[in-house]
mmCIF file of C-alpha atoms in Angstrom:
data_model
loop_
_atom_site.group_PDB
_atom_site.id
_atom_site.type_symbol
_atom_site.label_atom_id
_atom_site.label_comp_id
_atom_site.label_asym_id
_atom_site.label_seq_id
_atom_site.Cartn_x
_atom_site.Cartn_y
_atom_site.Cartn_z
ATOM 1 C CA ASN A 975 -12.062 -262.762 -76.061
ATOM 2 C CA ALA A 976 -8.454 -262.992 -74.920
ATOM 3 C CA GLY A 977 -8.593 -259.387 -73.645
ATOM 4 C CA VAL A 978 -5.168 -257.752 -73.382
ATOM 5 C CA THR A 979 -2.210 -260.044 -73.985
ATOM 6 C CA GLN A 980 1.454 -259.288 -73.384
ATOM 7 C CA THR A 981 4.591 -261.130 -74.400
ATOM 8 C CA PRO A 982 7.016 -262.095 -73.082
ATOM 9 C CA LYS A 983 6.073 -262.656 -69.424
ATOM 10 C CA PHE A 984 9.688 -262.441 -68.282
ATOM 11 C CA GLN A 985 12.834 -261.039 -69.883
ATOM 12 C CA VAL A 986 16.432 -260.501 -68.840
ATOM 13 C CA LEU A 987 18.530 -258.079 -70.865
ATOM 14 C CA LYS A 988 22.067 -256.813 -70.686
ATOM 15 C CA THR A 989 22.745 -253.097 -70.610
ATOM 16 C CA GLY A 990 22.656 -251.687 -74.122
ATOM 17 C CA GLN A 991 20.522 -254.415 -75.651
ATOM 18 C CA SER A 992 17.293 -253.568 -77.408
ATOM 19 C CA MET A 993 13.993 -255.379 -77.362
ATOM 20 C CA THR A 994 10.294 -255.005 -78.059
ATOM 21 C CA LEU A 995 7.519 -255.751 -75.579
ATOM 22 C CA GLN A 996 4.412 -256.882 -77.387
ATOM 23 C CA CYS A 997 0.842 -255.910 -76.500
ATOM 24 C CA ALA A 998 -2.336 -256.883 -78.295
ATOM 25 C CA GLN A 999 -6.049 -256.503 -77.573
ATOM 26 C CA ASP A 1000 -9.042 -258.049 -79.284
ATOM 27 C CA MET A 1001 -11.757 -255.733 -77.932
ATOM 28 C CA ASN A 1002 -11.486 -253.096 -80.676
ATOM 29 C CA HIS A 1003 -10.478 -250.496 -78.083
ATOM 30 C CA GLU A 1004 -9.305 -247.108 -79.291
ATOM 31 C CA TYR A 1005 -7.080 -246.250 -76.349
ATOM 32 C CA MET A 1006 -3.983 -248.202 -75.440
ATOM 33 C CA SER A 1007 -1.336 -247.346 -72.862
ATOM 34 C CA TRP A 1008 1.955 -248.583 -71.489
ATOM 35 C CA TYR A 1009 2.763 -248.267 -67.786
ATOM 36 C CA ARG A 1010 5.696 -249.265 -65.671
ATOM 37 C CA GLN A 1011 5.302 -250.252 -62.045
ATOM 38 C CA ASP A 1012 8.081 -249.870 -59.519
ATOM 39 C CA PRO A 1013 7.948 -250.391 -55.737
ATOM 40 C CA GLY A 1014 6.587 -247.287 -53.989
ATOM 41 C CA MET A 1015 6.006 -245.511 -57.306
ATOM 42 C CA GLY A 1016 2.742 -247.025 -58.454
ATOM 43 C CA LEU A 1017 1.890 -247.147 -62.131
ATOM 44 C CA ARG A 1018 3.557 -244.501 -64.253
ATOM 45 C CA LEU A 1019 2.436 -243.797 -67.788
ATOM 46 C CA ILE A 1020 5.139 -244.249 -70.429
ATOM 47 C CA HIS A 1021 3.300 -243.711 -73.721
ATOM 48 C CA TYR A 1022 -0.280 -243.905 -74.863
ATOM 49 C CA SER A 1023 -2.285 -243.981 -78.075
ATOM 50 C CA VAL A 1024 -5.767 -242.686 -78.822
ATOM 51 C CA GLY A 1025 -6.064 -244.613 -82.077
ATOM 52 C CA ALA A 1026 -4.125 -246.185 -84.926
ATOM 53 C CA GLY A 1027 -1.380 -243.859 -86.090
ATOM 54 C CA ILE A 1028 -1.609 -241.563 -83.042
ATOM 55 C CA THR A 1029 0.705 -241.765 -80.045
ATOM 56 C CA ASP A 1030 1.737 -239.398 -77.285
ATOM 57 C CA GLN A 1031 4.134 -239.277 -74.355
ATOM 58 C CA GLY A 1032 3.231 -239.969 -70.779
ATOM 59 C CA GLU A 1033 5.102 -239.189 -67.552
ATOM 60 C CA VAL A 1034 8.247 -241.242 -68.177
ATOM 61 C CA PRO A 1035 8.805 -241.612 -71.950
ATOM 62 C CA ASN A 1036 12.601 -241.364 -72.123
ATOM 63 C CA GLY A 1037 14.289 -244.504 -73.436
ATOM 64 C CA TYR A 1038 11.087 -245.928 -74.926
ATOM 65 C CA ASN A 1039 9.471 -245.764 -78.349
ATOM 66 C CA VAL A 1040 6.004 -246.812 -79.454
ATOM 67 C CA SER A 1041 4.018 -247.068 -82.645
ATOM 68 C CA ARG A 1042 0.393 -247.952 -83.392
ATOM 69 C CA SER A 1043 -0.021 -249.214 -86.928
ATOM 70 C CA THR A 1044 -3.186 -251.207 -86.141
ATOM 71 C CA THR A 1045 -5.990 -250.906 -83.597
ATOM 72 C CA GLU A 1046 -5.019 -254.245 -82.065
ATOM 73 C CA ASP A 1047 -1.281 -253.875 -81.459
ATOM 74 C CA PHE A 1048 0.790 -251.423 -79.443
ATOM 75 C CA PRO A 1049 4.436 -252.539 -79.093
ATOM 76 C CA LEU A 1050 6.880 -250.848 -76.733
ATOM 77 C CA ARG A 1051 10.513 -250.652 -77.826
ATOM 78 C CA LEU A 1052 13.527 -250.267 -75.568
ATOM 79 C CA LEU A 1053 16.264 -248.917 -77.784
ATOM 80 C CA SER A 1054 19.256 -249.343 -75.443
ATOM 81 C CA ALA A 1055 18.292 -250.985 -72.172
ATOM 82 C CA ALA A 1056 19.544 -249.514 -68.899
ATOM 83 C CA PRO A 1057 19.361 -250.954 -65.344
ATOM 84 C CA SER A 1058 16.929 -248.113 -64.472
ATOM 85 C CA GLN A 1059 14.433 -249.758 -66.832
ATOM 86 C CA THR A 1060 14.205 -252.838 -64.638
ATOM 87 C CA SER A 1061 10.506 -252.894 -63.820
ATOM 88 C CA VAL A 1062 7.175 -254.571 -64.428
ATOM 89 C CA TYR A 1063 5.501 -253.290 -67.577
ATOM 90 C CA PHE A 1064 1.731 -253.273 -68.064
ATOM 91 C CA CYS A 1065 -0.226 -252.611 -71.204
ATOM 92 C CA ALA A 1066 -3.830 -251.401 -70.922
ATOM 93 C CA SER A 1067 -6.682 -250.654 -73.302
ATOM 94 C CA ARG A 1068 -10.106 -249.019 -73.127
ATOM 95 C CA PRO A 1069 -12.816 -247.807 -75.489
ATOM 96 C CA GLY A 1070 -12.993 -244.207 -76.648
ATOM 97 C CA GLY A 1071 -14.854 -241.427 -74.876
ATOM 98 C CA GLY A 1072 -15.045 -241.185 -71.098
ATOM 99 C CA ARG A 1073 -15.543 -244.908 -70.549
ATOM 100 C CA VAL A 1074 -12.850 -245.258 -67.915
ATOM 101 C CA ASN A 1075 -14.854 -248.059 -66.346
ATOM 102 C CA GLU A 1076 -13.836 -250.302 -69.218
ATOM 103 C CA GLN A 1077 -10.035 -250.113 -68.942
ATOM 104 C CA PHE A 1078 -8.388 -253.512 -68.960
ATOM 105 C CA PHE A 1079 -4.815 -254.387 -68.106
ATOM 106 C CA GLY A 1080 -2.643 -257.164 -69.437
ATOM 107 C CA PRO A 1081 -0.804 -259.614 -67.131
ATOM 108 C CA GLY A 1082 2.486 -257.715 -67.275
ATOM 109 C CA THR A 1083 6.066 -258.287 -68.429
ATOM 110 C CA ARG A 1084 8.776 -258.528 -65.773
ATOM 111 C CA LEU A 1085 11.963 -257.030 -67.190
ATOM 112 C CA THR A 1086 15.395 -257.174 -65.587
ATOM 113 C CA VAL A 1087 18.292 -255.241 -67.075
ATOM 114 C CA LEU A 1088 21.716 -256.333 -65.846
ATOM 115 C CA GLN B 445 4.371 -232.767 -54.872
ATOM 116 C CA LYS B 446 2.931 -235.807 -56.629
ATOM 117 C CA GLU B 447 -0.433 -235.368 -58.289
ATOM 118 C CA VAL B 448 -1.896 -238.318 -56.377
ATOM 119 C CA GLU B 449 -0.768 -239.402 -52.910
ATOM 120 C CA GLN B 450 -1.620 -242.635 -51.159
ATOM 121 C CA ASP B 451 -0.378 -244.227 -47.939
ATOM 122 C CA PRO B 452 1.555 -247.299 -49.080
ATOM 123 C CA GLY B 453 0.883 -249.282 -45.906
ATOM 124 C CA PRO B 454 1.176 -252.170 -45.445
ATOM 125 C CA LEU B 455 -2.192 -252.340 -43.743
ATOM 126 C CA SER B 456 -3.039 -255.487 -41.807
ATOM 127 C CA VAL B 457 -6.550 -256.100 -40.423
ATOM 128 C CA PRO B 458 -8.444 -259.067 -38.959
ATOM 129 C CA GLU B 459 -11.120 -260.770 -41.030
ATOM 130 C CA GLY B 460 -14.467 -258.996 -40.706
ATOM 131 C CA ALA B 461 -12.974 -255.563 -40.058
ATOM 132 C CA ILE B 462 -13.980 -252.408 -41.896
ATOM 133 C CA VAL B 463 -11.108 -251.136 -44.035
ATOM 134 C CA SER B 464 -10.631 -247.525 -45.086
ATOM 135 C CA LEU B 465 -8.262 -246.701 -47.944
ATOM 136 C CA ASN B 466 -7.603 -243.116 -48.925
ATOM 137 C CA CYS B 467 -6.008 -240.911 -51.564
ATOM 138 C CA THR B 468 -5.407 -237.201 -51.819
ATOM 139 C CA TYR B 469 -4.799 -235.283 -55.008
ATOM 140 C CA SER B 470 -3.750 -231.830 -56.116
ATOM 141 C CA ASN B 471 -5.357 -231.416 -59.568
ATOM 142 C CA SER B 472 -8.818 -229.869 -59.198
ATOM 143 C CA ALA B 473 -9.611 -230.794 -62.817
ATOM 144 C CA PHE B 474 -9.869 -234.506 -62.014
ATOM 145 C CA GLN B 475 -13.436 -235.692 -62.577
ATOM 146 C CA TYR B 476 -13.137 -239.477 -62.853
ATOM 147 C CA PHE B 477 -12.044 -241.353 -59.751
ATOM 148 C CA MET B 478 -11.264 -245.037 -59.847
ATOM 149 C CA TRP B 479 -10.137 -247.808 -57.534
ATOM 150 C CA TYR B 480 -8.164 -250.752 -58.863
ATOM 151 C CA ARG B 481 -7.316 -253.975 -57.081
ATOM 152 C CA GLN B 482 -4.078 -255.753 -57.893
ATOM 153 C CA TYR B 483 -3.286 -259.229 -56.669
ATOM 154 C CA SER B 484 0.333 -260.247 -56.364
ATOM 155 C CA ARG B 485 2.020 -260.726 -59.753
ATOM 156 C CA LYS B 486 -1.168 -259.836 -61.644
ATOM 157 C CA GLY B 487 -2.364 -256.837 -63.613
ATOM 158 C CA PRO B 488 -4.664 -254.284 -61.951
ATOM 159 C CA GLU B 489 -8.413 -254.757 -62.326
ATOM 160 C CA LEU B 490 -10.988 -252.003 -62.022
ATOM 161 C CA LEU B 491 -12.983 -252.306 -58.818
ATOM 162 C CA MET B 492 -15.113 -249.163 -58.808
ATOM 163 C CA TYR B 493 -15.294 -245.772 -60.388
ATOM 164 C CA THR B 494 -17.195 -242.557 -59.717
ATOM 165 C CA TYR B 495 -17.717 -239.431 -61.752
ATOM 166 C CA SER B 496 -17.372 -236.123 -59.902
ATOM 167 C CA SER B 497 -18.422 -236.077 -56.247
ATOM 168 C CA GLY B 498 -20.531 -238.366 -54.136
ATOM 169 C CA ASN B 499 -20.735 -241.939 -52.980
ATOM 170 C CA LYS B 500 -21.070 -245.204 -54.829
ATOM 171 C CA GLU B 501 -21.770 -248.586 -53.303
ATOM 172 C CA ASP B 502 -21.190 -252.037 -54.762
ATOM 173 C CA GLY B 503 -21.714 -254.919 -52.391
ATOM 174 C CA ARG B 504 -19.157 -254.664 -49.587
ATOM 175 C CA PHE B 505 -17.352 -251.778 -51.269
ATOM 176 C CA THR B 506 -18.161 -248.064 -51.016
ATOM 177 C CA ALA B 507 -16.295 -245.318 -52.843
ATOM 178 C CA GLN B 508 -16.497 -241.724 -51.668
ATOM 179 C CA VAL B 509 -15.267 -238.558 -53.350
ATOM 180 C CA ASP B 510 -14.885 -235.197 -51.607
ATOM 181 C CA LYS B 511 -13.770 -232.772 -54.276
ATOM 182 C CA SER B 512 -13.731 -229.802 -51.907
ATOM 183 C CA SER B 513 -11.023 -231.544 -49.869
ATOM 184 C CA LYS B 514 -9.443 -233.308 -52.872
ATOM 185 C CA TYR B 515 -9.836 -236.580 -50.994
ATOM 186 C CA ILE B 516 -11.220 -239.957 -52.031
ATOM 187 C CA SER B 517 -11.862 -243.088 -50.010
ATOM 188 C CA LEU B 518 -12.646 -246.742 -50.499
ATOM 189 C CA PHE B 519 -14.365 -248.598 -47.669
ATOM 190 C CA ILE B 520 -14.467 -252.377 -47.485
ATOM 191 C CA ARG B 521 -16.999 -253.864 -45.087
ATOM 192 C CA ASP B 522 -16.735 -257.360 -43.619
ATOM 193 C CA SER B 523 -13.249 -257.745 -45.063
ATOM 194 C CA GLN B 524 -12.227 -261.212 -46.275
ATOM 195 C CA PRO B 525 -8.813 -262.844 -46.752
ATOM 196 C CA SER B 526 -9.558 -262.736 -50.496
ATOM 197 C CA ASP B 527 -9.478 -258.929 -50.245
ATOM 198 C CA SER B 528 -5.728 -259.121 -49.544
ATOM 199 C CA ALA B 529 -4.189 -257.181 -52.418
ATOM 200 C CA THR B 530 -2.758 -253.809 -53.349
ATOM 201 C CA TYR B 531 -5.376 -251.111 -53.920
ATOM 202 C CA LEU B 532 -4.573 -248.335 -56.364
ATOM 203 C CA CYS B 533 -6.535 -245.139 -56.727
ATOM 204 C CA ALA B 534 -6.560 -243.485 -60.150
ATOM 205 C CA MET B 535 -7.905 -240.240 -61.541
ATOM 206 C CA LYS B 536 -8.582 -238.582 -64.866
ATOM 207 C CA GLU B 537 -9.681 -235.232 -66.224
ATOM 208 C CA THR B 538 -12.768 -235.178 -68.445
ATOM 209 C CA SER B 539 -11.105 -233.947 -71.596
ATOM 210 C CA TYR B 540 -7.634 -235.347 -71.018
ATOM 211 C CA ASP B 541 -6.731 -238.893 -71.938
ATOM 212 C CA LYS B 542 -4.192 -239.703 -69.235
ATOM 213 C CA VAL B 543 -5.119 -241.703 -66.163
ATOM 214 C CA ILE B 544 -2.890 -240.910 -63.170
ATOM 215 C CA PHE B 545 -2.378 -243.585 -60.517
ATOM 216 C CA GLY B 546 -1.499 -243.390 -56.862
ATOM 217 C CA PRO B 547 1.328 -245.619 -55.575
ATOM 218 C CA GLY B 548 -1.069 -248.138 -54.032
ATOM 219 C CA THR B 549 -1.808 -249.426 -50.519
ATOM 220 C CA SER B 550 -0.969 -253.011 -49.637
ATOM 221 C CA LEU B 551 -3.749 -254.676 -47.617
ATOM 222 C CA SER B 552 -3.601 -257.979 -45.748
ATOM 223 C CA VAL B 553 -6.740 -259.449 -44.194
ATOM 224 C CA ILE B 554 -5.793 -261.997 -41.558
ATOM 225 C CA PRO B 555 -8.156 -264.980 -40.995
#
């Protein structure tokens, strides 16, 4: 199993550009989430999904879109990048139910917006 | 007030010391309490979790939950340089899907 994979590892964007951060998992997990991590702020939930076709907003959803057409993939789209979106982005997945002990994180994408 | 508070450190201890990491929270509905370890430039990995109150021990690590005080702790005995990392507490309600993280405490164990 590859677990949770994220691409790209690094990205530099100019203000106003758009891009998609990819996330995939091969564990057949129902739940997938996107977090951003900033110094002193910890991990903040952007969007999450409880299954294919179902998504919901987290703490900091503005400026980001998600979709979940398959169980495996959960891409995060930045529609018009802003310097405030400079951060490290983590994707995570876990099985359904209360199995919080089985949440796995990807290696992260480091995004810089100039 | 943030839902989950955690002293960011940095915390520096000598090898072999006992380390105490703590979080406080405001939401009394939290039932799942987790500790993640994050090495530099890596994703977080789950270290321990507890459901509701009580203690849980795993090797050199002990997690404690005091729901009456809304306070959780992670103790590391006989700390090793390999324990140097950022430790994040996280919490979740039973019937709510979101996991809320604390900001993390940076720990350095000096040989």
